[in-house]
Amino acid sequence: MTERNQQEMTSLLKKQVSRRDVLKAAGIGGVGMLLGATGVGGAIALADVFPSSQKKENTNDIVPFYGKYQAGITTEVQNHIYFAAFDVTATNRNELIQLFKDWTDAAAAMSEGKSIGDATDNKFLPPVDTGEVAGLTASNLTLTFGVGPTLFTKNGQDRFGLQKKQPAELKDLPKFPLDSLEEQWTGGDICIQACADDLQVAFHAIRNLARIGRGKAVLRWGQAGFQRTKQASPKNETPRNLFGFKDGTVNPDVKDPAEMNKYVWVQPGDGPDWLVNGSYLVVRRIQMFIEVWDRTALKDQEDTFGRYRDSGAPLGQKNEFDKPDFEKKNDNGEYYIPKTAHIRVAHGDGSQKILRRSFSYAEGMDAKTGTFDAGLLFISFQRSISKQFVPIQERLSQMDKLNEYIVHRGSAVFACLPGVKKGGYIGETLFS
Ligand code: HEM
């Protein structure tokens, strides 16, 4: 590498360098070296091999981290998720505040596709950034932070002087009939939802945030999830779940601020002021018995959801986005959409709406049954858990035909903090 290239490289590595810039610099050095070895033809060949090093920074895949609301809630759903729940091991409030400050800086950098920390080439220290996303784009990475009930009080203890700030809404969910929750997929003091169009980018974010949290927070549980990629669905059709049905058809309109204020964002007067412009997150790790489902007749499958598998249309209608007609009967006088169909029961009288933002998961074999451990990492955002999620799940747990094919194995609730302005930190309103 020439002295000029060396200087260029060093200045790039000074602070939170763009991952593409590093690649560009490496390209410059590489060309220099290659020219020496193979002449001009070699340099051209290198540009062909590394076309990305020639391109300008692609800002289309960067979702702004700072703003009124946290990203990752109304953001168009990315291809992948890595969801992580942490237990806090910090012993005092200042340590906890520092953790949120450090996480904020790192999350903002990673959301822009930058490496974290001051890059160093000191070979006697571990690199600050773990490095597996070098050269990758930001891939629409969003990092969404939430706090769980146990951050406020645990075993009756006011751990960080936050007890008075605990929202009445933020408490464990009631036990629903048929719940089969396991400790290993349940609870958490803090959650971080990393979504990106690349799983390596999402996992890298959680891994590095966990690393920054060492000594202050430990991973309690984590789950990767996926849906069809945008590359695989150029028409951007509604993703299908592992039962083969379109999932995500009916949702509040994320582009309509009035609807978001009504159903998703916590409003002044709802509860503690520190959570205004935040949202409540419910996560349920729901195993789906895909082997049983695969032996079920198509008619039964469609009756289970109340929709046609192919088109995604409500039974008795033609197109996916047609309004379900819950009163419509066939020639035999039977409802097209049976009484126990998932969409009828979930819909109820239509007054409770939640923003569903779920992903499929597949986690090898369920050792207890010898079947796939696969299903839905169900995630919903809502302004109130008790008025929205709970009544829907109460109905579903009692009479949803889908219950024959699923079991809820994990559960947690979090208050997702409001967004943050540049210079501030996630959680600022909670601690001020
Ligand atoms: C493995 C579990 C689940 C699967 C496979 C599943 C799948 C589906 C599918 C295929 C639809 C119809 C298409 C659509 O509108 O997206 C639907 C609708 C819906 N689901 Fe689920 N779901 C599951 C669990 C849940 C849970 C736990 C809740 C909430 C407590 C829920 C709430 C809803 C709601 C509110 C709708 C829209 C109903 C309407 O048309 O108004 N689902 N779900």
Tab-separated table of C-alpha atoms and ligand atoms in Angstrom:
chain	number	residue	atom	x	y	z
A	1	MET	CA	0.000	0.000	0.000
A	2	THR	CA	1.394	3.469	-0.908
A	3	GLU	CA	1.858	6.094	1.790
A	4	ARG	CA	-1.130	8.079	0.404
A	5	ASN	CA	-3.374	5.039	0.477
A	6	GLN	CA	-2.197	4.324	3.996
A	7	GLN	CA	-3.118	7.880	5.108
A	8	GLU	CA	-6.478	7.627	3.412
A	9	MET	CA	-7.196	4.309	5.124
A	10	THR	CA	-6.176	5.638	8.554
A	11	SER	CA	-8.364	8.727	8.272
A	12	LEU	CA	-11.314	6.594	7.216
A	13	LEU	CA	-10.869	4.307	10.174
A	14	LYS	CA	-10.817	7.181	12.662
A	15	LYS	CA	-14.469	7.177	13.613
A	16	GLN	CA	-17.567	5.168	12.737
A	17	VAL	CA	-16.517	4.644	9.188
A	18	SER	CA	-18.948	3.594	6.528
A	19	ARG	CA	-18.588	-0.097	5.822
A	20	ARG	CA	-18.578	0.681	2.101
A	21	ASP	CA	-15.863	3.321	2.580
A	22	VAL	CA	-13.591	0.690	4.103
A	23	LEU	CA	-14.197	-1.502	1.113
A	24	LYS	CA	-13.448	1.447	-1.171
A	25	ALA	CA	-10.198	2.116	0.635
A	26	ALA	CA	-9.271	-1.547	0.493
A	27	GLY	CA	-10.054	-1.374	-3.227
A	28	ILE	CA	-7.667	1.562	-3.697
A	29	GLY	CA	-4.893	-0.290	-1.904
A	30	GLY	CA	-5.679	-3.441	-3.792
A	31	VAL	CA	-5.505	-1.670	-7.134
A	32	GLY	CA	-2.165	-0.160	-6.164
A	33	MET	CA	-0.758	-3.517	-5.237
A	34	LEU	CA	-2.306	-5.279	-8.164
A	35	LEU	CA	-0.984	-2.674	-10.619
A	36	GLY	CA	2.489	-3.419	-9.392
A	37	ALA	CA	1.960	-7.113	-9.892
A	38	THR	CA	-0.132	-7.389	-13.037
A	39	GLY	CA	-0.298	-3.997	-14.740
A	40	VAL	CA	-3.377	-2.025	-15.858
A	41	GLY	CA	-5.350	-5.065	-17.035
A	42	GLY	CA	-5.256	-6.426	-13.481
A	43	ALA	CA	-6.715	-3.198	-12.112
A	44	ILE	CA	-9.649	-3.343	-14.517
A	45	ALA	CA	-10.295	-6.931	-13.560
A	46	LEU	CA	-10.369	-5.949	-9.894
A	47	ALA	CA	-12.983	-3.259	-10.560
A	48	ASP	CA	-15.107	-5.941	-12.203
A	49	VAL	CA	-14.736	-8.267	-9.263
A	50	PHE	CA	-15.574	-5.552	-6.751
A	51	PRO	CA	-18.145	-3.429	-8.587
A	52	SER	CA	-19.550	-2.184	-5.276
A	53	SER	CA	-16.266	-0.436	-4.531
A	54	GLN	CA	-16.914	1.800	-7.532
A	55	LYS	CA	-20.481	2.730	-6.586
A	56	LYS	CA	-21.581	5.744	-4.613
A	57	GLU	CA	-22.943	5.183	-1.118
A	58	ASN	CA	-26.449	3.759	-1.389
A	59	THR	CA	-28.619	5.711	1.014
A	60	ASN	CA	-31.836	4.059	-0.096
A	61	ASP	CA	-31.478	1.281	2.419
A	62	ILE	CA	-30.942	3.470	5.479
A	63	VAL	CA	-33.886	3.943	7.833
A	64	PRO	CA	-33.280	7.053	9.988
A	65	PHE	CA	-32.581	6.100	13.592
A	66	TYR	CA	-33.422	9.481	15.124
A	67	GLY	CA	-36.942	10.879	15.079
A	68	LYS	CA	-40.188	11.407	16.967
A	69	TYR	CA	-40.877	7.660	17.023
A	70	GLN	CA	-38.507	4.727	17.126
A	71	ALA	CA	-37.900	3.023	13.796
A	72	GLY	CA	-38.989	-0.599	13.338
A	73	ILE	CA	-42.642	-0.117	14.259
A	74	THR	CA	-44.294	1.561	11.288
A	75	THR	CA	-41.272	0.888	9.054
A	76	GLU	CA	-42.070	-1.326	6.068
A	77	VAL	CA	-41.426	-4.859	7.302
A	78	GLN	CA	-37.917	-6.050	6.494
A	79	ASN	CA	-36.943	-9.576	5.422
A	80	HIS	CA	-35.465	-10.676	8.750
A	81	ILE	CA	-35.609	-10.163	12.467
A	82	TYR	CA	-33.376	-10.974	15.384
A	83	PHE	CA	-35.349	-10.379	18.548
A	84	ALA	CA	-33.457	-10.289	21.853
A	85	ALA	CA	-34.595	-10.005	25.463
A	86	PHE	CA	-32.035	-8.980	28.077
A	87	ASP	CA	-31.821	-9.173	31.848
A	88	VAL	CA	-30.157	-6.164	33.429
A	89	THR	CA	-27.243	-6.950	35.750
A	90	ALA	CA	-26.217	-3.317	36.338
A	91	THR	CA	-26.571	-2.532	40.009
A	92	ASN	CA	-27.328	1.161	39.888
A	93	ARG	CA	-29.240	3.736	37.885
A	94	ASN	CA	-26.174	5.536	36.503
A	95	GLU	CA	-24.826	2.344	35.011
A	96	LEU	CA	-28.190	1.694	33.408
A	97	ILE	CA	-28.348	5.216	31.955
A	98	GLN	CA	-24.819	4.814	30.588
A	99	LEU	CA	-25.858	1.546	28.964
A	100	PHE	CA	-28.709	3.254	27.108
A	101	LYS	CA	-26.352	6.076	26.038
A	102	ASP	CA	-23.793	3.616	24.689
A	103	TRP	CA	-26.495	1.598	22.947
A	104	THR	CA	-27.906	4.754	21.368
A	105	ASP	CA	-24.550	5.752	19.812
A	106	ALA	CA	-23.927	2.248	18.522
A	107	ALA	CA	-27.476	1.777	17.225
A	108	ALA	CA	-27.375	5.123	15.383
A	109	ALA	CA	-24.058	4.204	13.746
A	110	MET	CA	-25.130	0.705	12.732
A	111	SER	CA	-28.429	1.997	11.336
A	112	GLU	CA	-26.362	4.090	8.929
A	113	GLY	CA	-24.249	1.120	7.930
A	114	LYS	CA	-21.266	2.308	9.938
A	115	SER	CA	-18.915	0.300	12.091
A	116	ILE	CA	-19.149	0.983	15.800
A	117	GLY	CA	-16.595	2.628	18.046
A	118	ASP	CA	-13.216	4.064	17.130
A	119	ALA	CA	-11.738	1.653	14.666
A	120	THR	CA	-8.267	0.623	15.721
A	121	ASP	CA	-5.586	-1.380	14.074
A	122	ASN	CA	-3.964	-2.157	17.409
A	123	LYS	CA	-3.308	-5.832	16.947
A	124	PHE	CA	-3.012	-6.363	20.679
A	125	LEU	CA	-6.641	-5.437	21.349
A	126	PRO	CA	-9.838	-7.102	20.173
A	127	PRO	CA	-11.464	-4.987	17.442
A	128	VAL	CA	-14.334	-2.811	18.706
A	129	ASP	CA	-16.670	-3.903	15.928
A	130	THR	CA	-16.941	-7.637	15.413
A	131	GLY	CA	-16.509	-7.086	11.692
A	132	GLU	CA	-18.829	-9.566	9.986
A	133	VAL	CA	-20.756	-6.851	8.182
A	134	ALA	CA	-17.719	-5.103	6.695
A	135	GLY	CA	-18.628	-4.151	3.158
A	136	LEU	CA	-22.350	-4.758	3.654
A	137	THR	CA	-24.980	-2.051	3.341
A	138	ALA	CA	-27.226	-0.926	6.195
A	139	SER	CA	-29.922	-3.208	4.706
A	140	ASN	CA	-32.721	-1.107	6.232
A	141	LEU	CA	-31.586	-2.050	9.722
A	142	THR	CA	-33.853	-0.790	12.481
A	143	LEU	CA	-33.232	-1.206	16.206
A	144	THR	CA	-36.216	-0.821	18.491
A	145	PHE	CA	-35.745	-0.691	22.266
A	146	GLY	CA	-38.332	-1.567	24.899
A	147	VAL	CA	-38.428	-1.934	28.671
A	148	GLY	CA	-40.222	-4.770	30.465
A	149	PRO	CA	-42.149	-4.768	33.759
A	150	THR	CA	-39.211	-6.315	35.648
A	151	LEU	CA	-37.008	-3.306	34.935
A	152	PHE	CA	-39.284	-1.323	37.231
A	153	THR	CA	-39.892	-3.870	39.986
A	154	LYS	CA	-38.565	-7.373	40.492
A	155	ASN	CA	-39.467	-9.492	43.517
A	156	GLY	CA	-40.970	-6.384	45.103
A	157	GLN	CA	-37.691	-4.447	44.711
A	158	ASP	CA	-37.559	-0.972	43.186
A	159	ARG	CA	-34.328	-1.741	41.354
A	160	PHE	CA	-33.461	1.585	39.737
A	161	GLY	CA	-35.784	4.102	41.376
A	162	LEU	CA	-38.265	3.605	38.536
A	163	GLN	CA	-41.148	1.973	40.398
A	164	LYS	CA	-43.265	5.128	40.389
A	165	LYS	CA	-42.843	5.377	36.630
A	166	GLN	CA	-44.150	1.904	35.807
A	167	PRO	CA	-47.185	2.185	33.527
A	168	ALA	CA	-50.257	0.337	34.835
A	169	GLU	CA	-50.450	-1.272	31.376
A	170	LEU	CA	-46.973	-2.766	31.631
A	171	LYS	CA	-47.503	-5.985	33.541
A	172	ASP	CA	-47.414	-9.692	32.798
A	173	LEU	CA	-50.201	-10.887	30.536
A	174	PRO	CA	-52.959	-12.973	32.126
A	175	LYS	CA	-52.563	-16.707	31.663
A	176	PHE	CA	-54.654	-17.680	28.658
A	177	PRO	CA	-56.211	-21.139	28.308
A	178	LEU	CA	-53.889	-23.513	26.387
A	179	ASP	CA	-50.786	-21.394	27.106
A	180	SER	CA	-47.776	-23.627	27.467
A	181	LEU	CA	-45.134	-21.038	28.233
A	182	GLU	CA	-41.536	-21.981	28.850
A	183	GLU	CA	-39.163	-19.918	30.976
A	184	GLN	CA	-36.523	-19.974	28.219
A	185	TRP	CA	-38.728	-17.931	25.847
A	186	THR	CA	-40.399	-15.671	28.374
A	187	GLY	CA	-39.926	-12.219	29.935
A	188	GLY	CA	-37.004	-9.825	29.937
A	189	ASP	CA	-36.037	-6.465	31.473
A	190	ILE	CA	-35.230	-4.931	28.087
A	191	CYS	CA	-35.894	-5.966	24.506
A	192	ILE	CA	-34.117	-5.018	21.339
A	193	GLN	CA	-35.820	-5.807	18.069
A	194	ALA	CA	-33.341	-5.806	15.183
A	195	CYS	CA	-34.957	-5.978	11.745
A	196	ALA	CA	-33.036	-5.835	8.475
A	197	ASP	CA	-33.162	-7.109	4.930
A	198	ASP	CA	-30.113	-9.209	5.755
A	199	LEU	CA	-29.951	-11.604	8.709
A	200	GLN	CA	-26.228	-11.156	9.162
A	201	VAL	CA	-26.749	-7.400	9.543
A	202	ALA	CA	-29.558	-7.934	12.088
A	203	PHE	CA	-27.601	-10.486	14.104
A	204	HIS	CA	-24.445	-8.362	14.010
A	205	ALA	CA	-26.396	-5.498	15.583
A	206	ILE	CA	-27.666	-7.600	18.477
A	207	ARG	CA	-24.296	-9.257	18.965
A	208	ASN	CA	-22.518	-5.915	19.205
A	209	LEU	CA	-25.148	-4.388	21.480
A	210	ALA	CA	-24.863	-7.435	23.749
A	211	ARG	CA	-21.118	-6.979	23.741
A	212	ILE	CA	-21.413	-3.318	24.699
A	213	GLY	CA	-23.804	-4.395	27.474
A	214	ARG	CA	-21.333	-6.833	29.032
A	215	GLY	CA	-21.373	-6.401	32.815
A	216	LYS	CA	-24.640	-4.428	32.655
A	217	ALA	CA	-27.036	-6.697	30.750
A	218	VAL	CA	-27.066	-10.342	29.681
A	219	LEU	CA	-29.020	-12.017	26.936
A	220	ARG	CA	-32.046	-13.831	28.373
A	221	TRP	CA	-33.466	-15.212	25.154
A	222	GLY	CA	-33.213	-14.530	21.453
A	223	GLN	CA	-35.045	-15.626	18.337
A	224	ALA	CA	-34.260	-15.163	14.667
A	225	GLY	CA	-37.144	-14.908	12.237
A	226	PHE	CA	-37.766	-14.524	8.538
A	227	GLN	CA	-40.353	-13.944	5.879
A	228	ARG	CA	-40.052	-14.215	2.125
A	229	THR	CA	-37.416	-11.811	0.904
A	230	LYS	CA	-38.207	-8.864	-1.316
A	231	GLN	CA	-35.978	-10.418	-3.995
A	232	ALA	CA	-38.163	-13.532	-3.993
A	233	SER	CA	-41.367	-11.516	-4.243
A	234	PRO	CA	-40.756	-8.772	-6.813
A	235	LYS	CA	-44.480	-7.920	-6.778
A	236	ASN	CA	-44.201	-7.422	-3.014
A	237	GLU	CA	-47.176	-9.649	-2.281
A	238	THR	CA	-48.342	-10.224	1.276
A	239	PRO	CA	-45.946	-12.739	2.887
A	240	ARG	CA	-47.238	-16.233	3.631
A	241	ASN	CA	-46.809	-17.929	6.992
A	242	LEU	CA	-45.608	-21.521	7.433
A	243	PHE	CA	-49.202	-22.783	6.996
A	244	GLY	CA	-49.070	-21.349	3.464
A	245	PHE	CA	-51.594	-18.533	4.054
A	246	LYS	CA	-51.098	-14.845	3.380
A	247	ASP	CA	-50.437	-13.220	6.735
A	248	GLY	CA	-50.595	-9.475	7.291
A	249	THR	CA	-53.515	-8.564	5.009
A	250	VAL	CA	-55.592	-6.727	7.609
A	251	ASN	CA	-53.558	-4.231	9.618
A	252	PRO	CA	-53.999	-0.580	10.543
A	253	ASP	CA	-52.557	1.681	7.826
A	254	VAL	CA	-49.042	2.693	8.924
A	255	LYS	CA	-49.147	5.621	6.489
A	256	ASP	CA	-52.185	7.128	8.185
A	257	PRO	CA	-51.033	9.209	11.195
A	258	ALA	CA	-54.579	9.389	12.609
A	259	GLU	CA	-54.843	5.591	12.638
A	260	MET	CA	-51.402	5.240	14.181
A	261	ASN	CA	-52.332	7.711	16.916
A	262	LYS	CA	-55.527	5.800	17.559
A	263	TYR	CA	-54.092	2.286	17.663
A	264	VAL	CA	-50.294	2.339	18.012
A	265	TRP	CA	-48.704	5.434	19.600
A	266	VAL	CA	-49.198	6.162	23.285
A	267	GLN	CA	-50.951	9.550	23.574
A	268	PRO	CA	-50.780	12.283	26.229
A	269	GLY	CA	-53.125	11.320	29.042
A	270	ASP	CA	-52.876	7.574	28.349
A	271	GLY	CA	-50.448	6.889	31.138
A	272	PRO	CA	-47.001	8.097	32.081
A	273	ASP	CA	-45.842	11.077	30.017
A	274	TRP	CA	-42.426	9.536	29.434
A	275	LEU	CA	-44.023	6.975	27.108
A	276	VAL	CA	-45.909	9.428	24.858
A	277	ASN	CA	-45.015	8.588	21.212
A	278	GLY	CA	-43.855	5.162	22.331
A	279	SER	CA	-45.850	1.949	21.937
A	280	TYR	CA	-46.453	-1.335	23.736
A	281	LEU	CA	-44.979	-4.464	22.180
A	282	VAL	CA	-46.320	-7.972	22.764
A	283	VAL	CA	-44.213	-10.894	21.574
A	284	ARG	CA	-45.477	-14.498	21.560
A	285	ARG	CA	-43.353	-17.389	20.357
A	286	ILE	CA	-46.036	-19.624	18.859
A	287	GLN	CA	-45.106	-23.110	17.712
A	288	MET	CA	-47.087	-24.295	14.680
A	289	PHE	CA	-47.609	-28.027	14.223
A	290	ILE	CA	-46.780	-28.018	10.559
A	291	GLU	CA	-46.781	-31.826	10.233
A	292	VAL	CA	-50.380	-32.008	11.502
A	293	TRP	CA	-51.382	-29.101	9.281
A	294	ASP	CA	-49.872	-30.768	6.230
A	295	ARG	CA	-52.228	-33.726	6.752
A	296	THR	CA	-55.274	-31.443	6.950
A	297	ALA	CA	-57.651	-31.116	3.977
A	298	LEU	CA	-57.546	-27.780	2.162
A	299	LYS	CA	-61.205	-27.071	3.019
A	300	ASP	CA	-60.451	-27.476	6.739
A	301	GLN	CA	-57.372	-25.288	6.418
A	302	GLU	CA	-59.410	-22.547	4.760
A	303	ASP	CA	-62.203	-22.864	7.334
A	304	THR	CA	-59.563	-22.521	10.057
A	305	PHE	CA	-58.481	-19.085	8.893
A	306	GLY	CA	-61.702	-18.040	7.127
A	307	ARG	CA	-59.742	-17.222	3.973
A	308	TYR	CA	-58.858	-18.985	0.718
A	309	ARG	CA	-55.310	-20.220	0.660
A	310	ASP	CA	-54.526	-19.255	-2.931
A	311	SER	CA	-55.886	-15.739	-3.198
A	312	GLY	CA	-55.977	-14.834	0.482
A	313	ALA	CA	-59.560	-13.571	-0.061
A	314	PRO	CA	-62.067	-13.925	2.797
A	315	LEU	CA	-64.317	-16.969	2.259
A	316	GLY	CA	-67.283	-15.953	0.093
A	317	GLN	CA	-65.270	-13.132	-1.563
A	318	LYS	CA	-62.944	-12.908	-4.564
A	319	ASN	CA	-59.914	-10.810	-3.774
A	320	GLU	CA	-57.462	-10.621	-0.898
A	321	PHE	CA	-58.423	-7.119	0.173
A	322	ASP	CA	-62.203	-7.591	-0.130
A	323	LYS	CA	-63.994	-6.905	3.137
A	324	PRO	CA	-64.969	-10.116	4.944
A	325	ASP	CA	-68.755	-10.537	5.089
A	326	PHE	CA	-69.308	-12.330	8.376
A	327	GLU	CA	-73.082	-12.610	7.784
A	328	LYS	CA	-72.918	-14.190	4.319
A	329	LYS	CA	-74.271	-17.759	4.144
A	330	ASN	CA	-73.961	-20.457	1.467
A	331	ASP	CA	-76.825	-22.464	-0.105
A	332	ASN	CA	-76.861	-24.807	2.908
A	333	GLY	CA	-77.509	-21.872	5.198
A	334	GLU	CA	-74.010	-22.086	6.723
A	335	TYR	CA	-71.752	-19.121	7.289
A	336	TYR	CA	-69.004	-18.893	4.666
A	337	ILE	CA	-66.690	-17.802	7.467
A	338	PRO	CA	-67.288	-20.320	10.271
A	339	LYS	CA	-67.945	-19.170	13.836
A	340	THR	CA	-64.539	-20.466	14.948
A	341	ALA	CA	-62.508	-19.130	11.998
A	342	HIS	CA	-59.402	-17.233	13.081
A	343	ILE	CA	-60.293	-13.996	11.290
A	344	ARG	CA	-63.850	-13.925	12.663
A	345	VAL	CA	-62.716	-14.490	16.238
A	346	ALA	CA	-59.737	-12.106	15.972
A	347	HIS	CA	-61.923	-9.422	14.364
A	348	GLY	CA	-64.656	-9.557	17.026
A	349	ASP	CA	-66.769	-6.414	16.657
A	350	GLY	CA	-63.881	-4.685	14.879
A	351	SER	CA	-63.212	-2.201	17.673
A	352	GLN	CA	-59.840	-3.616	18.753
A	353	LYS	CA	-57.018	-3.269	16.259
A	354	ILE	CA	-53.351	-4.063	16.659
A	355	LEU	CA	-50.389	-3.571	14.355
A	356	ARG	CA	-49.081	-7.073	13.643
A	357	ARG	CA	-45.412	-7.279	12.584
A	358	SER	CA	-44.637	-10.978	12.883
A	359	PHE	CA	-42.009	-13.275	11.360
A	360	SER	CA	-41.776	-17.022	10.848
A	361	TYR	CA	-39.131	-18.956	12.734
A	362	ALA	CA	-37.615	-22.427	12.254
A	363	GLU	CA	-35.420	-23.671	15.056
A	364	GLY	CA	-34.464	-27.270	14.308
A	365	MET	CA	-36.296	-30.096	16.045
A	366	ASP	CA	-38.561	-30.078	19.079
A	367	ALA	CA	-36.768	-32.762	21.113
A	368	LYS	CA	-39.942	-33.538	23.103
A	369	THR	CA	-42.032	-34.469	20.081
A	370	GLY	CA	-39.544	-35.143	17.302
A	371	THR	CA	-41.316	-32.595	15.126
A	372	PHE	CA	-40.125	-29.293	13.706
A	373	ASP	CA	-39.832	-26.477	16.209
A	374	ALA	CA	-41.184	-23.950	13.754
A	375	GLY	CA	-43.859	-21.303	13.934
A	376	LEU	CA	-44.578	-17.638	14.278
A	377	LEU	CA	-42.673	-15.058	16.249
A	378	PHE	CA	-45.857	-13.055	16.726
A	379	ILE	CA	-45.209	-9.388	17.420
A	380	SER	CA	-47.838	-6.711	17.776
A	381	PHE	CA	-47.659	-3.026	18.620
A	382	GLN	CA	-50.531	-1.276	20.320
A	383	ARG	CA	-51.404	1.824	22.306
A	384	SER	CA	-52.890	-0.274	25.116
A	385	ILE	CA	-52.253	-3.939	25.878
A	386	SER	CA	-55.283	-4.362	28.124
A	387	LYS	CA	-57.733	-2.779	25.665
A	388	GLN	CA	-56.348	-4.223	22.432
A	389	PHE	CA	-54.176	-7.358	22.592
A	390	VAL	CA	-55.730	-8.947	25.691
A	391	PRO	CA	-59.391	-9.032	24.581
A	392	ILE	CA	-58.383	-10.384	21.151
A	393	GLN	CA	-56.192	-13.113	22.640
A	394	GLU	CA	-58.868	-13.924	25.250
A	395	ARG	CA	-61.314	-14.653	22.447
A	396	LEU	CA	-58.767	-16.531	20.344
A	397	SER	CA	-57.618	-18.714	23.232
A	398	GLN	CA	-61.194	-19.803	23.860
A	399	MET	CA	-62.608	-20.520	20.430
A	400	ASP	CA	-60.100	-20.132	17.599
A	401	LYS	CA	-60.050	-23.251	15.407
A	402	LEU	CA	-56.361	-22.503	14.855
A	403	ASN	CA	-55.698	-23.708	18.429
A	404	GLU	CA	-55.749	-27.302	17.145
A	405	TYR	CA	-52.542	-26.536	15.267
A	406	ILE	CA	-50.563	-24.134	17.460
A	407	VAL	CA	-49.255	-23.687	20.988
A	408	HIS	CA	-47.944	-20.525	22.646
A	409	ARG	CA	-44.511	-21.312	24.087
A	410	GLY	CA	-43.052	-17.863	24.785
A	411	SER	CA	-44.366	-14.486	25.830
A	412	ALA	CA	-43.169	-11.049	26.860
A	413	VAL	CA	-44.394	-7.465	26.998
A	414	PHE	CA	-42.399	-4.277	26.656
A	415	ALA	CA	-42.970	-0.544	26.565
A	416	CYS	CA	-41.148	0.684	23.472
A	417	LEU	CA	-39.634	4.041	24.258
A	418	PRO	CA	-40.395	7.174	22.255
A	419	GLY	CA	-37.951	8.170	19.544
A	420	VAL	CA	-34.927	10.287	20.274
A	421	LYS	CA	-33.393	13.458	18.766
A	422	LYS	CA	-29.760	13.586	17.707
A	423	GLY	CA	-27.696	14.312	20.814
A	424	GLY	CA	-30.181	12.575	23.119
A	425	TYR	CA	-30.417	8.935	24.083
A	426	ILE	CA	-33.032	6.197	24.041
A	427	GLY	CA	-34.738	6.106	27.433
A	428	GLU	CA	-34.014	9.761	28.211
A	429	THR	CA	-37.638	10.558	29.037
A	430	LEU	CA	-37.792	7.610	31.445
A	431	PHE	CA	-34.746	8.668	33.439
A	432	SER	CA	-35.187	12.441	33.421
B	1	HEM	C1	-49.413	-18.938	14.846
B	1	HEM	C2	-50.348	-18.078	15.155
B	1	HEM	C3	-51.086	-17.243	14.162
B	1	HEM	C4	-51.206	-17.394	12.818
B	1	HEM	C5	-50.598	-18.481	11.937
B	1	HEM	C6	-52.045	-16.313	12.346
B	1	HEM	C7	-52.399	-16.118	11.023
B	1	HEM	C8	-53.306	-15.180	10.582
B	1	HEM	C9	-53.799	-15.072	9.222
B	1	HEM	C10	-53.401	-15.984	8.072
B	1	HEM	C11	-54.676	-14.048	9.180
B	1	HEM	C12	-55.482	-13.579	7.957
B	1	HEM	C13	-54.739	-12.638	7.091
B	1	HEM	C14	-54.444	-11.309	7.695
B	1	HEM	O1	-55.328	-10.464	7.872
B	1	HEM	O2	-53.282	-11.119	8.042
B	1	HEM	C15	-54.726	-13.468	10.504
B	1	HEM	C16	-55.470	-12.378	10.870
B	1	HEM	C17	-55.459	-11.810	12.122
B	1	HEM	N1	-54.806	-12.286	13.230
B	1	HEM	FE1	-53.670	-13.948	13.326
B	1	HEM	N2	-52.398	-15.537	13.403
B	1	HEM	C18	-51.839	-16.066	14.535
B	1	HEM	C19	-51.940	-15.578	15.818
B	1	HEM	C20	-52.592	-14.428	16.158
B	1	HEM	C21	-52.602	-13.832	17.471
B	1	HEM	C22	-51.903	-14.396	18.706
B	1	HEM	C23	-53.317	-12.682	17.386
B	1	HEM	C24	-53.650	-11.671	18.461
B	1	HEM	C25	-53.867	-11.930	19.713
B	1	HEM	C26	-53.774	-12.564	16.019
B	1	HEM	C27	-54.543	-11.524	15.544
B	1	HEM	C28	-55.019	-11.413	14.256
B	1	HEM	C29	-55.831	-10.308	13.796
B	1	HEM	C30	-56.292	-9.115	14.622
B	1	HEM	C31	-56.131	-10.576	12.455
B	1	HEM	C32	-56.976	-9.700	11.515
B	1	HEM	C33	-58.432	-10.021	11.762
B	1	HEM	C34	-59.339	-9.186	10.884
B	1	HEM	O3	-59.557	-9.555	9.714
B	1	HEM	O4	-59.846	-8.166	11.374
B	1	HEM	N3	-53.316	-13.634	15.313
B	1	HEM	N4	-53.881	-14.179	11.337
